[in-house]
Short mmCIF file of C-alpha atoms in Angstrom, two decimals:
data_model
loop_
_atom_site.label_atom_id
_atom_site.label_comp_id
_atom_site.label_asym_id
_atom_site.label_seq_id
_atom_site.Cartn_x
_atom_site.Cartn_y
_atom_site.Cartn_z
CA MET A 1 19.26 -110.12 -60.56
CA TYR A 2 19.67 -108.43 -63.89
CA GLN A 3 22.82 -109.25 -65.71
CA PHE A 4 25.76 -107.03 -65.21
CA ASP A 5 29.60 -107.01 -65.53
CA TYR A 6 31.75 -107.08 -62.51
CA HIS A 7 35.24 -105.34 -62.25
CA ARG A 8 37.50 -105.18 -59.19
CA ALA A 9 39.20 -101.78 -58.98
CA GLN A 10 42.73 -101.48 -58.00
CA THR A 11 42.90 -97.88 -57.06
CA VAL A 12 40.44 -95.15 -56.56
CA ALA A 13 41.52 -93.36 -59.82
CA GLU A 14 40.64 -96.44 -61.72
CA ALA A 15 37.27 -96.78 -60.12
CA ALA A 16 36.58 -93.00 -60.77
CA GLU A 17 37.46 -93.52 -64.29
CA LEU A 18 35.07 -96.40 -64.76
CA LEU A 19 32.31 -94.51 -62.89
CA ALA A 20 32.51 -91.53 -64.91
CA ALA A 21 32.58 -93.70 -68.06
CA ASN A 22 28.98 -94.81 -68.10
CA ASP A 23 26.01 -93.43 -66.08
CA GLU A 24 24.65 -97.07 -65.62
CA ASN A 25 27.96 -98.02 -63.79
CA THR A 26 27.84 -98.31 -60.04
CA LEU A 27 30.11 -98.79 -57.21
CA LEU A 28 30.10 -101.98 -55.02
CA ALA A 29 31.88 -101.72 -51.58
CA GLY A 30 30.51 -104.31 -49.08
CA GLY A 31 27.35 -105.06 -50.85
CA GLN A 32 25.12 -105.63 -47.90
CA THR A 33 22.53 -103.16 -49.18
CA LEU A 34 23.50 -103.16 -52.80
CA ILE A 35 23.30 -106.92 -53.61
CA PRO A 36 19.67 -107.41 -51.86
CA THR A 37 18.64 -104.27 -53.86
CA LEU A 38 19.95 -106.12 -56.95
CA LYS A 39 18.15 -109.30 -55.95
CA GLN A 40 14.97 -107.39 -55.95
CA ARG A 41 15.68 -105.94 -59.54
CA LEU A 42 15.54 -102.37 -57.96
CA ALA A 43 18.71 -101.70 -59.78
CA MET A 44 20.16 -102.47 -63.26
CA PRO A 45 23.80 -101.41 -63.30
CA ALA A 46 25.89 -101.97 -66.42
CA LYS A 47 29.12 -102.65 -64.36
CA LEU A 48 29.67 -103.01 -60.84
CA ILE A 49 32.95 -101.33 -59.87
CA ASP A 50 34.07 -103.31 -56.64
CA ILE A 51 36.16 -100.94 -54.48
CA GLY A 52 36.17 -103.20 -51.50
CA ASN A 53 39.55 -104.31 -51.79
CA ILE A 54 41.35 -101.05 -52.54
CA ALA A 55 44.12 -100.82 -49.73
CA ASP A 56 44.06 -97.10 -49.60
CA LEU A 57 40.34 -97.20 -48.57
CA ASN A 58 40.83 -99.90 -45.84
CA PHE A 59 42.59 -98.06 -42.74
CA ILE A 60 41.66 -96.51 -39.41
CA LYS A 61 44.06 -93.85 -38.41
CA ALA A 62 44.30 -91.93 -35.23
CA GLU A 63 45.94 -88.58 -35.64
CA GLY A 64 45.85 -85.47 -33.38
CA ASP A 65 42.50 -84.88 -32.19
CA ALA A 66 40.59 -86.87 -34.89
CA ILE A 67 40.13 -90.36 -36.20
CA THR A 68 40.11 -91.00 -39.78
CA ILE A 69 38.40 -94.23 -41.31
CA GLY A 70 38.96 -95.29 -44.90
CA ALA A 71 35.79 -95.66 -46.79
CA ALA A 72 35.95 -99.50 -47.50
CA THR A 73 36.73 -100.27 -43.80
CA LYS A 74 34.29 -102.97 -42.66
CA HIS A 75 31.90 -102.23 -39.50
CA ALA A 76 33.46 -105.20 -37.58
CA ASP A 77 37.04 -103.49 -37.97
CA VAL A 78 35.76 -100.15 -36.66
CA ALA A 79 34.05 -102.09 -33.78
CA ALA A 80 37.09 -103.85 -32.97
CA SER A 81 39.73 -100.91 -33.29
CA PRO A 82 41.66 -100.04 -30.10
CA ASP A 83 41.94 -96.46 -31.52
CA VAL A 84 38.14 -96.08 -32.01
CA ALA A 85 37.48 -97.71 -28.55
CA LYS A 86 39.96 -95.41 -26.94
CA HIS A 87 38.91 -91.98 -28.45
CA LEU A 88 35.33 -92.70 -29.82
CA PRO A 89 33.79 -95.43 -27.68
CA ALA A 90 30.26 -94.20 -28.95
CA LEU A 91 31.39 -95.01 -32.50
CA ALA A 92 32.82 -98.32 -31.72
CA HIS A 93 29.47 -99.15 -29.78
CA LEU A 94 27.50 -98.03 -32.91
CA ALA A 95 29.49 -99.94 -35.30
CA ALA A 96 29.36 -103.30 -33.17
CA HIS A 97 25.60 -103.05 -33.36
CA ILE A 98 24.83 -102.52 -37.01
CA GLY A 99 22.84 -105.57 -38.55
CA ASP A 100 24.53 -108.89 -37.42
CA PRO A 101 28.18 -110.24 -37.11
CA ALA A 102 28.28 -111.64 -40.73
CA VAL A 103 26.99 -108.45 -42.06
CA ARG A 104 29.42 -106.25 -40.09
CA ASN A 105 32.24 -108.31 -41.60
CA ARG A 106 31.30 -107.09 -45.08
CA GLY A 107 29.43 -103.74 -44.78
CA THR A 108 31.54 -100.56 -44.96
CA ILE A 109 31.28 -97.00 -43.42
CA GLY A 110 31.63 -95.53 -46.88
CA GLY A 111 28.77 -97.63 -48.28
CA SER A 112 26.52 -96.77 -45.48
CA LEU A 113 27.06 -93.06 -45.75
CA ALA A 114 26.88 -93.09 -49.56
CA ASN A 115 23.56 -95.00 -49.47
CA ASN A 116 22.15 -92.74 -46.67
CA ASP A 117 19.27 -95.15 -45.63
CA PRO A 118 16.83 -93.30 -43.45
CA ALA A 119 17.35 -96.10 -40.83
CA ALA A 120 21.11 -96.41 -41.15
CA ASP A 121 23.35 -95.95 -38.02
CA TYR A 122 26.53 -94.28 -39.28
CA PRO A 123 24.62 -91.07 -40.78
CA ALA A 124 23.68 -90.29 -37.18
CA ALA A 125 27.26 -90.62 -36.14
CA ALA A 126 28.65 -88.53 -38.94
CA LEU A 127 26.07 -85.67 -38.41
CA GLY A 128 26.21 -85.89 -34.66
CA LEU A 129 30.07 -85.68 -34.71
CA ASP A 130 30.20 -82.98 -37.53
CA ALA A 131 32.43 -85.54 -39.43
CA LYS A 132 34.25 -84.38 -42.74
CA ILE A 133 33.39 -86.65 -45.70
CA HIS A 134 36.48 -86.73 -47.89
CA THR A 135 35.90 -87.83 -51.59
CA ASN A 136 38.06 -88.20 -54.56
CA LYS A 137 37.15 -84.52 -55.42
CA ARG A 138 36.55 -82.61 -52.22
CA LEU A 139 35.94 -82.39 -48.50
CA ILE A 140 32.01 -82.22 -47.58
CA ASP A 141 30.92 -81.12 -44.34
CA ALA A 142 28.27 -83.51 -42.74
CA ASP A 143 25.60 -80.86 -42.59
CA PRO A 144 25.36 -80.08 -46.25
CA TYR A 145 26.42 -83.88 -47.06
CA PHE A 146 22.81 -85.40 -46.13
CA THR A 147 20.45 -83.92 -48.45
CA GLY A 148 17.37 -86.29 -48.09
CA MET A 149 16.13 -89.96 -47.67
CA PHE A 150 18.87 -92.04 -49.80
CA GLU A 151 20.14 -88.55 -51.06
CA THR A 152 23.50 -86.98 -50.52
CA ALA A 153 25.72 -84.29 -52.07
CA LEU A 154 27.58 -86.71 -53.78
CA GLU A 155 27.82 -86.25 -57.47
CA ASP A 156 27.32 -89.31 -59.66
CA ASP A 157 31.07 -89.98 -60.47
CA GLU A 158 32.23 -88.93 -56.89
CA ILE A 159 33.66 -91.53 -54.51
CA ILE A 160 34.06 -91.31 -50.78
CA THR A 161 37.62 -92.00 -49.85
CA GLU A 162 37.81 -91.50 -46.01
CA VAL A 163 35.88 -90.04 -43.07
CA THR A 164 37.25 -87.94 -40.38
CA PHE A 165 35.56 -87.75 -36.77
CA PRO A 166 36.84 -85.25 -34.25
CA HIS A 167 37.26 -86.62 -30.78
CA PRO A 168 34.28 -85.47 -28.83
CA GLU A 169 34.32 -84.63 -25.11
CA LYS A 170 31.17 -86.55 -24.57
CA ALA A 171 29.24 -88.82 -27.08
CA ALA A 172 26.74 -91.60 -27.18
CA TYR A 173 24.40 -93.45 -29.49
CA VAL A 174 21.32 -95.19 -28.55
CA LYS A 175 18.97 -96.88 -30.78
CA PHE A 176 15.62 -98.48 -30.56
CA PRO A 177 15.82 -101.35 -33.05
CA ASN A 178 12.87 -102.66 -34.90
CA PRO A 179 12.26 -106.09 -33.11
CA ALA A 180 12.01 -107.92 -36.52
CA SER A 181 14.56 -106.29 -38.84
CA ARG A 182 16.73 -104.72 -36.15
CA TYR A 183 17.12 -101.45 -38.12
CA ALA A 184 16.70 -98.37 -36.15
CA MET A 185 13.13 -97.28 -35.56
CA VAL A 186 14.85 -94.45 -33.74
CA GLY A 187 18.62 -93.87 -33.13
CA VAL A 188 19.93 -90.71 -31.43
CA PHE A 189 23.47 -89.74 -31.36
CA VAL A 190 24.44 -87.04 -28.96
CA ALA A 191 27.73 -85.21 -28.84
CA LYS A 192 29.68 -82.49 -27.17
CA THR A 193 32.53 -81.44 -29.25
CA PRO A 194 34.96 -78.57 -28.60
CA ILE A 195 33.05 -76.62 -31.03
CA ASP A 196 29.43 -77.43 -30.43
CA ILE A 197 26.84 -79.65 -29.10
CA ARG A 198 24.84 -81.87 -31.51
CA VAL A 199 21.73 -84.05 -31.44
CA ALA A 200 21.30 -86.27 -34.60
CA VAL A 201 18.38 -88.59 -35.05
CA THR A 202 18.26 -91.58 -37.66
CA GLY A 203 15.44 -93.95 -38.32
CA ALA A 204 12.65 -91.31 -37.87
CA GLY A 205 13.01 -88.54 -40.39
CA ALA A 206 10.96 -88.57 -43.52
CA ASN A 207 13.98 -86.69 -45.15
CA GLY A 208 16.61 -89.08 -43.57
CA VAL A 209 19.04 -88.15 -40.74
CA PHE A 210 18.43 -84.96 -39.09
CA ARG A 211 19.65 -82.49 -36.14
CA VAL A 212 17.33 -81.39 -33.39
CA LYS A 213 18.20 -77.76 -32.61
CA GLU A 214 16.09 -77.49 -29.61
CA MET A 215 17.60 -80.23 -27.83
CA GLU A 216 21.11 -78.98 -28.75
CA ASP A 217 20.19 -75.51 -27.27
CA ALA A 218 18.72 -77.23 -24.08
CA LEU A 219 21.83 -79.24 -23.67
CA SER A 220 24.29 -76.36 -24.07
CA SER A 221 22.72 -74.90 -20.71
CA ASN A 222 22.09 -78.19 -19.06
CA TRP A 223 23.72 -81.36 -20.06
CA SER A 224 21.29 -83.62 -18.39
CA PRO A 225 18.68 -86.31 -19.92
CA ASP A 226 15.89 -84.09 -18.21
CA ALA A 227 16.91 -81.31 -20.58
CA VAL A 228 15.79 -83.43 -23.62
CA THR A 229 13.17 -85.80 -22.66
CA GLY A 230 10.58 -83.15 -22.37
CA ILE A 231 11.27 -81.99 -25.97
CA LYS A 232 9.03 -83.30 -28.71
CA VAL A 233 10.12 -83.39 -32.40
CA PRO A 234 6.95 -82.19 -34.50
CA GLU A 235 5.38 -85.12 -36.15
CA ASP A 236 5.05 -83.53 -39.68
CA ASP A 237 8.44 -84.42 -40.84
CA LEU A 238 8.61 -87.88 -39.25
CA LEU A 239 8.14 -91.24 -40.98
CA SER A 240 4.79 -93.01 -40.49
CA ASP A 241 4.72 -96.64 -41.67
CA LEU A 242 3.78 -100.20 -40.68
CA HIS A 243 6.65 -100.17 -38.10
CA GLY A 244 5.38 -97.23 -36.20
CA ALA A 245 3.29 -94.11 -36.62
CA ALA A 246 5.02 -90.47 -36.45
CA ASP A 247 3.69 -89.79 -32.94
CA TYR A 248 5.29 -92.93 -31.67
CA ARG A 249 8.55 -92.15 -33.32
CA SER A 250 8.49 -88.66 -31.98
CA HIS A 251 7.99 -90.07 -28.48
CA LEU A 252 10.82 -92.52 -29.17
CA ILE A 253 13.32 -89.69 -30.22
CA SER A 254 12.61 -87.91 -26.65
CA VAL A 255 13.20 -91.34 -24.79
CA MET A 256 16.17 -92.45 -26.83
CA ALA A 257 17.80 -88.76 -26.57
CA GLY A 258 17.46 -88.97 -22.74
CA ARG A 259 19.13 -92.39 -22.70
CA ALA A 260 22.03 -91.11 -25.04
CA VAL A 261 22.75 -88.15 -22.81
CA ALA A 262 22.49 -90.46 -19.58
CA ALA A 263 24.81 -92.85 -21.29
CA THR A 264 27.50 -90.10 -21.41
CA MET A 265 27.39 -89.48 -17.77
CA MET B 1 31.20 -115.06 -67.96
CA ALA B 2 34.40 -114.74 -66.08
CA LEU B 3 36.89 -117.04 -64.45
CA VAL B 4 36.98 -117.21 -60.56
CA SER B 5 39.47 -118.87 -58.52
CA MET B 6 39.62 -119.35 -54.74
CA THR B 7 40.64 -121.95 -52.22
CA VAL B 8 37.63 -123.95 -50.81
CA ASN B 9 38.32 -126.19 -47.71
CA GLY B 10 42.02 -126.08 -48.56
CA LYS B 11 41.59 -127.07 -52.04
CA PRO B 12 42.17 -124.67 -55.01
CA VAL B 13 38.99 -124.31 -57.22
CA SER B 14 38.06 -122.28 -60.05
CA GLY B 15 34.95 -121.87 -62.49
CA GLU B 16 33.19 -119.74 -65.01
CA VAL B 17 30.68 -117.51 -63.55
CA GLU B 18 28.37 -114.72 -64.50
CA GLY B 19 28.85 -111.34 -62.90
CA ARG B 20 25.71 -111.84 -60.85
CA THR B 21 26.42 -115.51 -59.72
CA LEU B 22 26.19 -115.36 -55.87
CA LEU B 23 29.00 -117.04 -53.97
CA VAL B 24 26.59 -119.45 -52.33
CA GLN B 25 25.42 -120.37 -55.90
CA PHE B 26 28.97 -121.11 -56.88
CA ILE B 27 29.62 -123.11 -53.68
CA ARG B 28 26.44 -125.40 -54.11
CA GLU B 29 26.05 -125.59 -58.03
CA ASN B 30 29.59 -125.42 -59.21
CA LEU B 31 31.50 -127.15 -56.41
CA SER B 32 28.39 -129.30 -55.32
CA LEU B 33 29.13 -128.49 -51.71
CA THR B 34 25.48 -128.32 -50.68
CA GLY B 35 25.97 -128.32 -46.87
CA THR B 36 25.81 -124.40 -47.25
CA HIS B 37 22.21 -123.71 -47.39
CA VAL B 38 19.91 -120.96 -48.89
CA GLY B 39 17.29 -120.12 -46.54
CA CYS B 40 15.84 -116.70 -46.82
CA ASP B 41 18.05 -115.38 -49.64
CA THR B 42 17.56 -111.88 -48.07
CA SER B 43 20.70 -112.00 -45.65
CA GLN B 44 18.44 -112.38 -42.66
CA CYS B 45 18.39 -116.21 -41.71
CA GLY B 46 22.31 -117.14 -41.81
CA ALA B 47 21.82 -120.63 -43.16
CA CYS B 48 24.38 -119.63 -45.89
CA VAL B 49 27.01 -118.59 -43.36
CA ILE B 50 30.51 -119.51 -44.34
CA HIS B 51 33.92 -118.33 -43.52
CA MET B 52 35.77 -116.19 -45.97
CA ASP B 53 39.79 -115.34 -44.96
CA GLY B 54 38.67 -116.48 -41.47
CA LYS B 55 35.57 -114.27 -41.14
CA ALA B 56 32.12 -115.34 -40.96
CA VAL B 57 30.06 -113.98 -44.02
CA LYS B 58 26.64 -114.61 -45.66
CA ALA B 59 27.39 -116.27 -48.94
CA CYS B 60 24.02 -115.39 -50.35
CA THR B 61 24.93 -111.56 -49.95
CA MET B 62 28.23 -111.83 -51.89
CA LEU B 63 28.87 -112.35 -55.51
CA ALA B 64 31.47 -115.17 -56.38
CA LEU B 65 33.67 -112.75 -58.10
CA GLN B 66 34.10 -110.75 -54.81
CA ALA B 67 35.81 -113.93 -53.37
CA GLU B 68 38.24 -114.13 -55.98
CA GLY B 69 41.70 -115.17 -54.55
CA SER B 70 40.20 -115.76 -51.13
CA ALA B 71 40.30 -118.74 -48.59
CA ILE B 72 36.68 -120.13 -48.03
CA THR B 73 35.62 -122.71 -45.35
CA THR B 74 32.22 -124.36 -45.57
CA ILE B 75 30.55 -126.68 -43.17
CA GLU B 76 32.09 -129.42 -45.14
CA GLY B 77 35.58 -128.24 -44.22
CA LEU B 78 35.19 -128.46 -40.48
CA ALA B 79 35.25 -132.23 -39.58
CA LYS B 80 38.63 -134.10 -39.97
CA GLY B 81 37.79 -137.26 -41.70
CA ASP B 82 35.37 -139.07 -39.30
CA ASP B 83 36.20 -136.72 -36.50
CA LEU B 84 33.62 -134.00 -36.09
CA HIS B 85 34.56 -130.48 -35.21
CA PRO B 86 34.15 -129.81 -31.39
CA VAL B 87 31.29 -127.34 -32.24
CA GLN B 88 29.63 -130.16 -34.44
CA LYS B 89 30.08 -132.69 -31.73
CA ALA B 90 28.54 -130.35 -29.18
CA PHE B 91 25.43 -129.64 -31.48
CA LYS B 92 25.19 -133.61 -31.68
CA GLU B 93 25.53 -134.16 -27.93
CA ASN B 94 23.23 -131.28 -26.85
CA HIS B 95 20.42 -131.93 -29.39
CA GLY B 96 21.26 -128.38 -30.89
CA LEU B 97 19.20 -129.26 -33.90
CA GLN B 98 15.73 -130.53 -35.04
CA CYS B 99 15.13 -130.19 -38.76
CA GLY B 100 18.85 -129.19 -39.34
CA PHE B 101 18.15 -126.83 -42.21
CA CYS B 102 19.63 -123.83 -40.09
CA THR B 103 22.47 -126.11 -38.63
CA PRO B 104 25.37 -125.45 -41.12
CA GLY B 105 25.10 -121.58 -40.73
CA MET B 106 24.45 -121.90 -36.98
CA ILE B 107 27.78 -124.00 -36.64
CA MET B 108 29.90 -121.74 -38.94
CA THR B 109 28.65 -118.77 -36.85
CA ALA B 110 29.36 -120.60 -33.69
CA VAL B 111 32.91 -121.44 -34.70
CA ASP B 112 33.64 -117.93 -35.64
CA MET B 113 32.16 -116.28 -32.43
CA ILE B 114 34.20 -118.89 -30.26
CA ASP B 115 37.39 -118.03 -31.96
CA ARG B 116 36.70 -114.38 -31.57
CA ILE B 117 35.03 -113.99 -28.09
CA PRO B 118 36.86 -115.55 -24.95
CA ASN B 119 34.73 -116.51 -22.16
CA LEU B 120 31.28 -116.69 -23.90
CA ASP B 121 28.13 -116.27 -21.75
CA GLU B 122 24.60 -116.96 -22.69
CA GLU B 123 23.64 -113.40 -23.24
CA THR B 124 26.65 -112.83 -25.56
CA VAL B 125 25.70 -116.10 -27.50
CA ARG B 126 22.42 -114.99 -27.99
CA ALA B 127 23.35 -111.48 -29.09
CA GLU B 128 25.96 -113.01 -31.67
CA LEU B 129 23.15 -115.28 -33.00
CA GLU B 130 21.40 -112.11 -34.27
CA GLY B 131 21.74 -113.08 -38.08
CA ASN B 132 20.86 -116.79 -37.79
CA ILE B 133 17.32 -117.88 -37.61
CA CYS B 134 16.05 -121.36 -36.40
CA ARG B 135 12.36 -122.03 -36.62
CA CYS B 136 12.34 -125.41 -34.57
CA THR B 137 14.46 -125.22 -31.50
CA GLY B 138 13.51 -122.06 -29.68
CA TYR B 139 17.37 -121.62 -29.76
CA GLN B 140 17.70 -123.14 -26.21
CA ASN B 141 19.81 -126.20 -27.27
CA ILE B 142 21.63 -124.30 -30.01
CA VAL B 143 22.83 -121.69 -27.03
CA LYS B 144 23.60 -124.75 -24.95
CA SER B 145 25.62 -126.47 -27.69
CA ILE B 146 27.72 -123.42 -28.34
CA LEU B 147 28.21 -122.82 -24.63
CA ASP B 148 29.29 -126.38 -24.13
CA ALA B 149 31.78 -126.14 -27.24
CA ALA B 150 33.11 -123.01 -26.15
CA GLU B 151 34.01 -124.61 -22.66
CA THR B 152 35.79 -127.36 -24.11
CA THR B 153 37.63 -125.50 -26.97
CA PRO B 154 41.10 -124.57 -25.74
CA ALA B 155 41.67 -120.82 -26.09
#
């Protein structure tokens, strides 16, 4: 790792001030992606601003017909939350299958969404459930939030503070993990909310997480696995790498989408 | 350099570290507690698993300064004098190790899973070992050791 300074922020305002003070300053939440990145010398921050211990960012709140989760909440806490299990079991299941138990004790929902790794799980849930991403500056809808691989609508000095997920009528997430890394080769989140039907795919898109409109339309008239398993996502915009070619990923999307719909029935 | 303080195996400790000093480096090099191993250094193998405030974490994927003020338990903190921890005893009795390199992490992960999950079965143990890699045993005796320890540990 290159040398850097470490600062533990006590409040979001303090973190925001430090973040704005220098372009080379970076936020640290759980560090389960950032620390490996630093080890590979792929990043050279001047200062790491640790927001992992800020109390205002560590909570799970069930209110009305939504659940709001603080940005620094650990995957293990989401997986173990009775509120999440009751209202959003698909999200509890997703959180319980990120990485491994030790990683889940450190990794955070805000970190996952801010990093927007193309194979991360949380982006599929946020896009699939039409989550609202709250920052220290504004509220961003999931659709405009995800702008590309490792890219988001966040500005350089913007900090995610919490994420609000509406209770869906039905929802499920099924992923096909890479047998070695266990990252999603393809993960599909399907949800029927009071407003619309959504199908979000992670692991496969060359531009990160994306929705499959054709599957959403098909599910609107017929909520069954058969409605989606015959729909193929074009290979052009899919990842093709040593883990799997685009046609393989396209096939996996149809299969995982079918399994996700089946899991809601 | 910055000063970091924490409790390790019940004892208050502190030391001067760089921002980039990993927790596992602090434990091994500053405190000379070399039971916690560095296997892959890429958060995959789990040889560095310790407990921070009662939760299993990978000490190679944390900065020492992130552990400021926390209570750490390493493999050296499990036994009471000459009395092995029940999980250590189970690994010994069930031949749960061959070369032993992964064992500290396996045992710290096992203690955490036994604490957290009642009525462990084989499938759950194997799933919970996702983040711990052993290159000798084929996991058979590790799983057997953990199930044995889980049975003999009072809930």
